[in-house]
PDB file of C-alpha atoms in Angstrom:
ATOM      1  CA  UNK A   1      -8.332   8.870  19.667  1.00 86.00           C
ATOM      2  CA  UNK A   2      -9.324   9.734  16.346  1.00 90.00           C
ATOM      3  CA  UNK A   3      -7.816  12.057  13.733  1.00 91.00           C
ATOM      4  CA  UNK A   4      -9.070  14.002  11.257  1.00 92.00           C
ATOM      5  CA  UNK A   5      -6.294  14.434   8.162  1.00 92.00           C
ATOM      6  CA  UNK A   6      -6.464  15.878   4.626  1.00 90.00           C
ATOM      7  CA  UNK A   7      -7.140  13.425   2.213  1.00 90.00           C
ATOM      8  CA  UNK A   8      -5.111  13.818  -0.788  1.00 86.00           C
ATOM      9  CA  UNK A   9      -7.603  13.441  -4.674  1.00 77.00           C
ATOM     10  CA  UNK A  10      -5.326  11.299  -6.405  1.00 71.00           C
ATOM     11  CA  UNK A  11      -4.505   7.785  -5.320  1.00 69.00           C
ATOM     12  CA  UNK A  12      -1.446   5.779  -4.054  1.00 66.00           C
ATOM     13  CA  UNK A  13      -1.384   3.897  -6.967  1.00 60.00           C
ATOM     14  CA  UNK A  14      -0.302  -0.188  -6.913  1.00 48.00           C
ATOM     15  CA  UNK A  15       1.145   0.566 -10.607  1.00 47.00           C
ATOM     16  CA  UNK A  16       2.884   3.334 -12.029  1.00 45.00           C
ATOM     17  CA  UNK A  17       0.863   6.353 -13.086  1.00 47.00           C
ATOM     18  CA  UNK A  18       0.206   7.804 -16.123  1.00 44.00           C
ATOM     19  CA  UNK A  19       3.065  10.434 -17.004  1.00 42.00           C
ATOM     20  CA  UNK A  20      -0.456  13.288 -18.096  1.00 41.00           C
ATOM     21  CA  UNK A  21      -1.381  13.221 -13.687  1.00 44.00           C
ATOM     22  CA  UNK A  22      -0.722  15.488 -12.162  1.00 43.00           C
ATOM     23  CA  UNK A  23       0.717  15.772  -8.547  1.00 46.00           C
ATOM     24  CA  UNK A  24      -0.072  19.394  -7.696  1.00 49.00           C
ATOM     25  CA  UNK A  25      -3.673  19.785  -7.309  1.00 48.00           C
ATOM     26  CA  UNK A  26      -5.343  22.456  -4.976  1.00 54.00           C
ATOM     27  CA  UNK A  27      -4.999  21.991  -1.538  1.00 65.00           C
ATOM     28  CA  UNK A  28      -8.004  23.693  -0.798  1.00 65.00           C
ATOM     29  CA  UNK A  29      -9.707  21.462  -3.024  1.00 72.00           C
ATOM     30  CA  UNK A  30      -8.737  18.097  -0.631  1.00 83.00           C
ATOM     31  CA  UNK A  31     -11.179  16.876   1.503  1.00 89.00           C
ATOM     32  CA  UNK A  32     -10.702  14.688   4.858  1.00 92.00           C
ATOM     33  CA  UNK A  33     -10.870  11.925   6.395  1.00 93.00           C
ATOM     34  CA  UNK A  34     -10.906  10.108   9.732  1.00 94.00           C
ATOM     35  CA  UNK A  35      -9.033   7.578  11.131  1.00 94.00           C
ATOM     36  CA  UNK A  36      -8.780   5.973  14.942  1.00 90.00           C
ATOM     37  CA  UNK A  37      -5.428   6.198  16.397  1.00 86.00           C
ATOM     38  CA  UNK A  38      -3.070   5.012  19.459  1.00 86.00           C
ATOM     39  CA  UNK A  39      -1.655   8.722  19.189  1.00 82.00           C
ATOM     40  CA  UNK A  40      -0.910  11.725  17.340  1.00 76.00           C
ATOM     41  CA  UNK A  41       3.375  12.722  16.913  1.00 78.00           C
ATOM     42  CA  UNK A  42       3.917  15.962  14.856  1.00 86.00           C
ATOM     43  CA  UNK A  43       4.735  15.381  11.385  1.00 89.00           C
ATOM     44  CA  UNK A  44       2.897  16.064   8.448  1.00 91.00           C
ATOM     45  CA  UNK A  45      -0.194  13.065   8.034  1.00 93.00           C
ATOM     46  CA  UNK A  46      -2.153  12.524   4.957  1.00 93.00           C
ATOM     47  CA  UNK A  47      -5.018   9.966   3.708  1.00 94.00           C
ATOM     48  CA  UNK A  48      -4.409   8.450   0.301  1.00 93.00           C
ATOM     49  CA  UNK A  49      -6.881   6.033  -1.465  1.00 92.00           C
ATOM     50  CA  UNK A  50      -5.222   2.586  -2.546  1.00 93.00           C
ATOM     51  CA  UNK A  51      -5.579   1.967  -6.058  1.00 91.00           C
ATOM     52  CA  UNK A  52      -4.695  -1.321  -8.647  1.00 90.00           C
ATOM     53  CA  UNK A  53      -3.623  -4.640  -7.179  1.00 92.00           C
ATOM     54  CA  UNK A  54       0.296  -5.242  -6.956  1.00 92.00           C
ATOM     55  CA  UNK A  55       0.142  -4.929  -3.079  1.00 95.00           C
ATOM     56  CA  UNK A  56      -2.647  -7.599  -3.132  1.00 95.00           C
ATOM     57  CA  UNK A  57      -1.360 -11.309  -2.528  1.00 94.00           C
ATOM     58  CA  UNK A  58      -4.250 -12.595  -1.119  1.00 91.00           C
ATOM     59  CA  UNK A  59      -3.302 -12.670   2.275  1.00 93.00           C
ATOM     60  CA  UNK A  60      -4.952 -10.820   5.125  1.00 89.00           C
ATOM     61  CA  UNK A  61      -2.088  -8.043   5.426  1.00 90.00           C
ATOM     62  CA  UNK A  62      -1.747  -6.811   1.924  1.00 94.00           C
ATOM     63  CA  UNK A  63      -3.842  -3.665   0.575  1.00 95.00           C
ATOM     64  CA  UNK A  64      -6.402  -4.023  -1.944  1.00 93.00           C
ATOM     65  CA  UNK A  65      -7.477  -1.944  -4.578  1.00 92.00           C
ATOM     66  CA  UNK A  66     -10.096   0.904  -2.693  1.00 92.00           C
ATOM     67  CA  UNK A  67      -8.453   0.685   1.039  1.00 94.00           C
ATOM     68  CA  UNK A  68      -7.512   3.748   2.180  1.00 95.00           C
ATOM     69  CA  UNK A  69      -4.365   4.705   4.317  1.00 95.00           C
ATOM     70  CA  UNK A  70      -3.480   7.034   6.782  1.00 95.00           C
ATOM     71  CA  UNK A  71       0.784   8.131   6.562  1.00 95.00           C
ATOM     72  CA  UNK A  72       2.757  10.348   8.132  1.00 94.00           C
ATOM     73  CA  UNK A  73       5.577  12.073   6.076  1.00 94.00           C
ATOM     74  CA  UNK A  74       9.292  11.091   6.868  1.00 94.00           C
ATOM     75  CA  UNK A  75      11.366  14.271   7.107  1.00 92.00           C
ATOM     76  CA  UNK A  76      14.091  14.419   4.398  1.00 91.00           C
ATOM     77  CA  UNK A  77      16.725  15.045   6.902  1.00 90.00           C
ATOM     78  CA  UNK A  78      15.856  11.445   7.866  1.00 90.00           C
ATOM     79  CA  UNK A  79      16.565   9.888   4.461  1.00 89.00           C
ATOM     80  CA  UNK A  80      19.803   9.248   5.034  1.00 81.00           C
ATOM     81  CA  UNK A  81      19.714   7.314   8.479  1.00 85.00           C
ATOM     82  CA  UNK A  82      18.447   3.939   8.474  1.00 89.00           C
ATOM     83  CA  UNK A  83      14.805   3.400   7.416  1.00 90.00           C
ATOM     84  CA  UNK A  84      12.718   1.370   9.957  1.00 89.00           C
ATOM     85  CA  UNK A  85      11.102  -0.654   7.012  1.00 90.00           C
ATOM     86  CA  UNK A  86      10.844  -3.669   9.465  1.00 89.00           C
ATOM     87  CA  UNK A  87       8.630  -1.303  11.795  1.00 92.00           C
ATOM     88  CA  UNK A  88       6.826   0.158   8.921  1.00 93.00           C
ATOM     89  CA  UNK A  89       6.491  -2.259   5.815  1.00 90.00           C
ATOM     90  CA  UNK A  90       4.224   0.057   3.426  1.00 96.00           C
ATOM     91  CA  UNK A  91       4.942   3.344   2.274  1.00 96.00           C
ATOM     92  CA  UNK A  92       4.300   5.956  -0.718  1.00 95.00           C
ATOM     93  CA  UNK A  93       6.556   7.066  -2.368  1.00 94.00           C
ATOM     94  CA  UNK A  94       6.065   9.783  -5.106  1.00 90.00           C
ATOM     95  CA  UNK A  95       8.813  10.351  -7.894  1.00 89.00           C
ATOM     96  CA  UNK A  96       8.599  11.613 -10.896  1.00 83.00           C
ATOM     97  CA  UNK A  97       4.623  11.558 -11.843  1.00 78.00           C
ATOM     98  CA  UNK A  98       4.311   8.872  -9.914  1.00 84.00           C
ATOM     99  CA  UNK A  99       2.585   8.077  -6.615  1.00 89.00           C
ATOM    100  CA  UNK A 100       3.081   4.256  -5.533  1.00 92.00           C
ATOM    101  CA  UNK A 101       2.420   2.644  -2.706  1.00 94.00           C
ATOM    102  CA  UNK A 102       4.898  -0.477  -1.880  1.00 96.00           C
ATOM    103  CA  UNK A 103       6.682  -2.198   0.473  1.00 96.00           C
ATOM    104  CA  UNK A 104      10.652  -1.307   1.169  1.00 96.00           C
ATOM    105  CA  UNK A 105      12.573  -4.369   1.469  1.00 96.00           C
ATOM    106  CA  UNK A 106      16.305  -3.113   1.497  1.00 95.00           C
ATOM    107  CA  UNK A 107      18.207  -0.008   1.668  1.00 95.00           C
ATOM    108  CA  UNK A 108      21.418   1.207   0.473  1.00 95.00           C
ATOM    109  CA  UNK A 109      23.052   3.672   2.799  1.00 90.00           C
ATOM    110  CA  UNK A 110      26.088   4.024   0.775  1.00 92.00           C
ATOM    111  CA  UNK A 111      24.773   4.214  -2.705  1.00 94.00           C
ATOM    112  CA  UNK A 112      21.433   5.886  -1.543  1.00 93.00           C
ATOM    113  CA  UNK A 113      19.298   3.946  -2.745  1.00 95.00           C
ATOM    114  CA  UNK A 114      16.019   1.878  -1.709  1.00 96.00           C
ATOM    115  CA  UNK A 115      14.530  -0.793  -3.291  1.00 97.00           C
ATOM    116  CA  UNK A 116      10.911  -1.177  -3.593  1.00 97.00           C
ATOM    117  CA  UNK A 117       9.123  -4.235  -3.730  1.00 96.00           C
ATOM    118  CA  UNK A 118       4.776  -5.041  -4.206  1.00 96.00           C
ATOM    119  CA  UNK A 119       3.221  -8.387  -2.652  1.00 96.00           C
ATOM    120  CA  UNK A 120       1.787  -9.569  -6.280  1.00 95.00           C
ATOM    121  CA  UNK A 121       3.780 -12.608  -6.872  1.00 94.00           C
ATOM    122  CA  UNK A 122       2.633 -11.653 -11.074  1.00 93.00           C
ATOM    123  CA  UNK A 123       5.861 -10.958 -12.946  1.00 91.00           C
ATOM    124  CA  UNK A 124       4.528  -7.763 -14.197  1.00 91.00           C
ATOM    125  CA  UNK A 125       5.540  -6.334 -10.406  1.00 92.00           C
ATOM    126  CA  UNK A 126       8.835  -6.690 -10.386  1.00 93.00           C
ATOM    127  CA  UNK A 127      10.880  -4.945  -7.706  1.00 96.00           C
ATOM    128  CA  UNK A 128      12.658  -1.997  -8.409  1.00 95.00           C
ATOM    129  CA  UNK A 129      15.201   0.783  -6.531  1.00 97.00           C
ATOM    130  CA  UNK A 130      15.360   4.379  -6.704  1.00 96.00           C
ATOM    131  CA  UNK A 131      18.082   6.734  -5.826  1.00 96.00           C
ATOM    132  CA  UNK A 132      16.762   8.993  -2.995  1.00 94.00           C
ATOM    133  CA  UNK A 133      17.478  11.761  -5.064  1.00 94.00           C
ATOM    134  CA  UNK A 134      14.791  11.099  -7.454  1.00 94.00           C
ATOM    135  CA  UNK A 135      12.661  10.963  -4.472  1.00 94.00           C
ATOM    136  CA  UNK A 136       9.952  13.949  -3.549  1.00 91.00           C
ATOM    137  CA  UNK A 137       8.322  12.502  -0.489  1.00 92.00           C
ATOM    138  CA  UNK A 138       8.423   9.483   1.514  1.00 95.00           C
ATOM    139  CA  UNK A 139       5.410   8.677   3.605  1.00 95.00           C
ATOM    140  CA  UNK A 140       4.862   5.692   6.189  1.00 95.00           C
ATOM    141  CA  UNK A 141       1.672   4.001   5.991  1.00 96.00           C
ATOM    142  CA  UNK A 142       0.455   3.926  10.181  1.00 94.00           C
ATOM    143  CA  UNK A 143      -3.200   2.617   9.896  1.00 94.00           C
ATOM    144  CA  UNK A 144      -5.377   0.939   6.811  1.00 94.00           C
ATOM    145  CA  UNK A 145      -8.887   1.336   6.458  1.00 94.00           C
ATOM    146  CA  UNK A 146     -10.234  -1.392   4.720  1.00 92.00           C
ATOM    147  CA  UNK A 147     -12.545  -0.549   1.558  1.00 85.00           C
ATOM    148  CA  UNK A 148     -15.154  -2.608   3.464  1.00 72.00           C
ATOM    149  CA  UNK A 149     -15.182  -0.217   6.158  1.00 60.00           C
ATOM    150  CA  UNK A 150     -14.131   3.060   3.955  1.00 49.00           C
ATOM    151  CA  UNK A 151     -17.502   3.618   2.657  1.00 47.00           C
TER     152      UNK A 151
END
């Protein structure tokens, strides 16, 4: 099966972004791209491009700087219930004028918070939480192309 999703012109960046992006371009303006999947739930699914290298640790499972990856939107409503994290280890996040993708590696249902965490051992990529309040959109990464095969 393969799916055909919008493909959103800014990136999932590995670092925070600069505070001038902006998140609100045009949708007309996106473009697609296509992805092979197991199957297709309802949901909202976009393609983001993978940019900087705090998700890179070298190993074979961490993202690197040009992979792109297909997500699929988790509904607000299901903020407040347990994240599967375990089941899905990468997601974007955007808060703020930022649009990060990283790897959830606790949550807080009582507080509401959820800490974030890249694979970059460097210091400069420290973990760090956010309240889900600050939160606009959480999206679970489902399949990466690698840049190698993203041309």
């Amino acid at each position: 099966l393969y799916i055909q999703v919008p493909h959103v012109p800014y990136a999932a960046r590995a670092e925070f972004a600069n505070i001038s992006d902006t998140l609100e371009p045009y949708r007309e303006e996106w473009g697609t791209e296509t992805y092979e999947a197991d199957k297709r739930a309802s949901g909202l699914y976009l393609s983001f491009d993978v940019k900087g290298d705090s998700m890179d640790d070298g190993s074979r499972g961490s993202l690197q700087d040009g992979d792109k990856v297909l997500v699929r939107e988790l509904e607000r409503d299901d903020w407040r219930n347990p994240l599967k994290y375990r089941d899905h280890p990468f997601w974007v996040v955007v808060f703020g004028s930022s649009v990060l993708i990283k790897q959830i590696i606790s949550e807080d249902m009582e507080s509401g918070t959820i800490t974030f965490h890249s694979l970059n051992p460097s210091p400069e990529y420290c973990d760090f939480t956010l309240n889900i309040d600050d939160i606009r959109s959480l999206y679970y990464v489902i399949r990466v192309k690698p840049k190698s095969f993203a041309l």
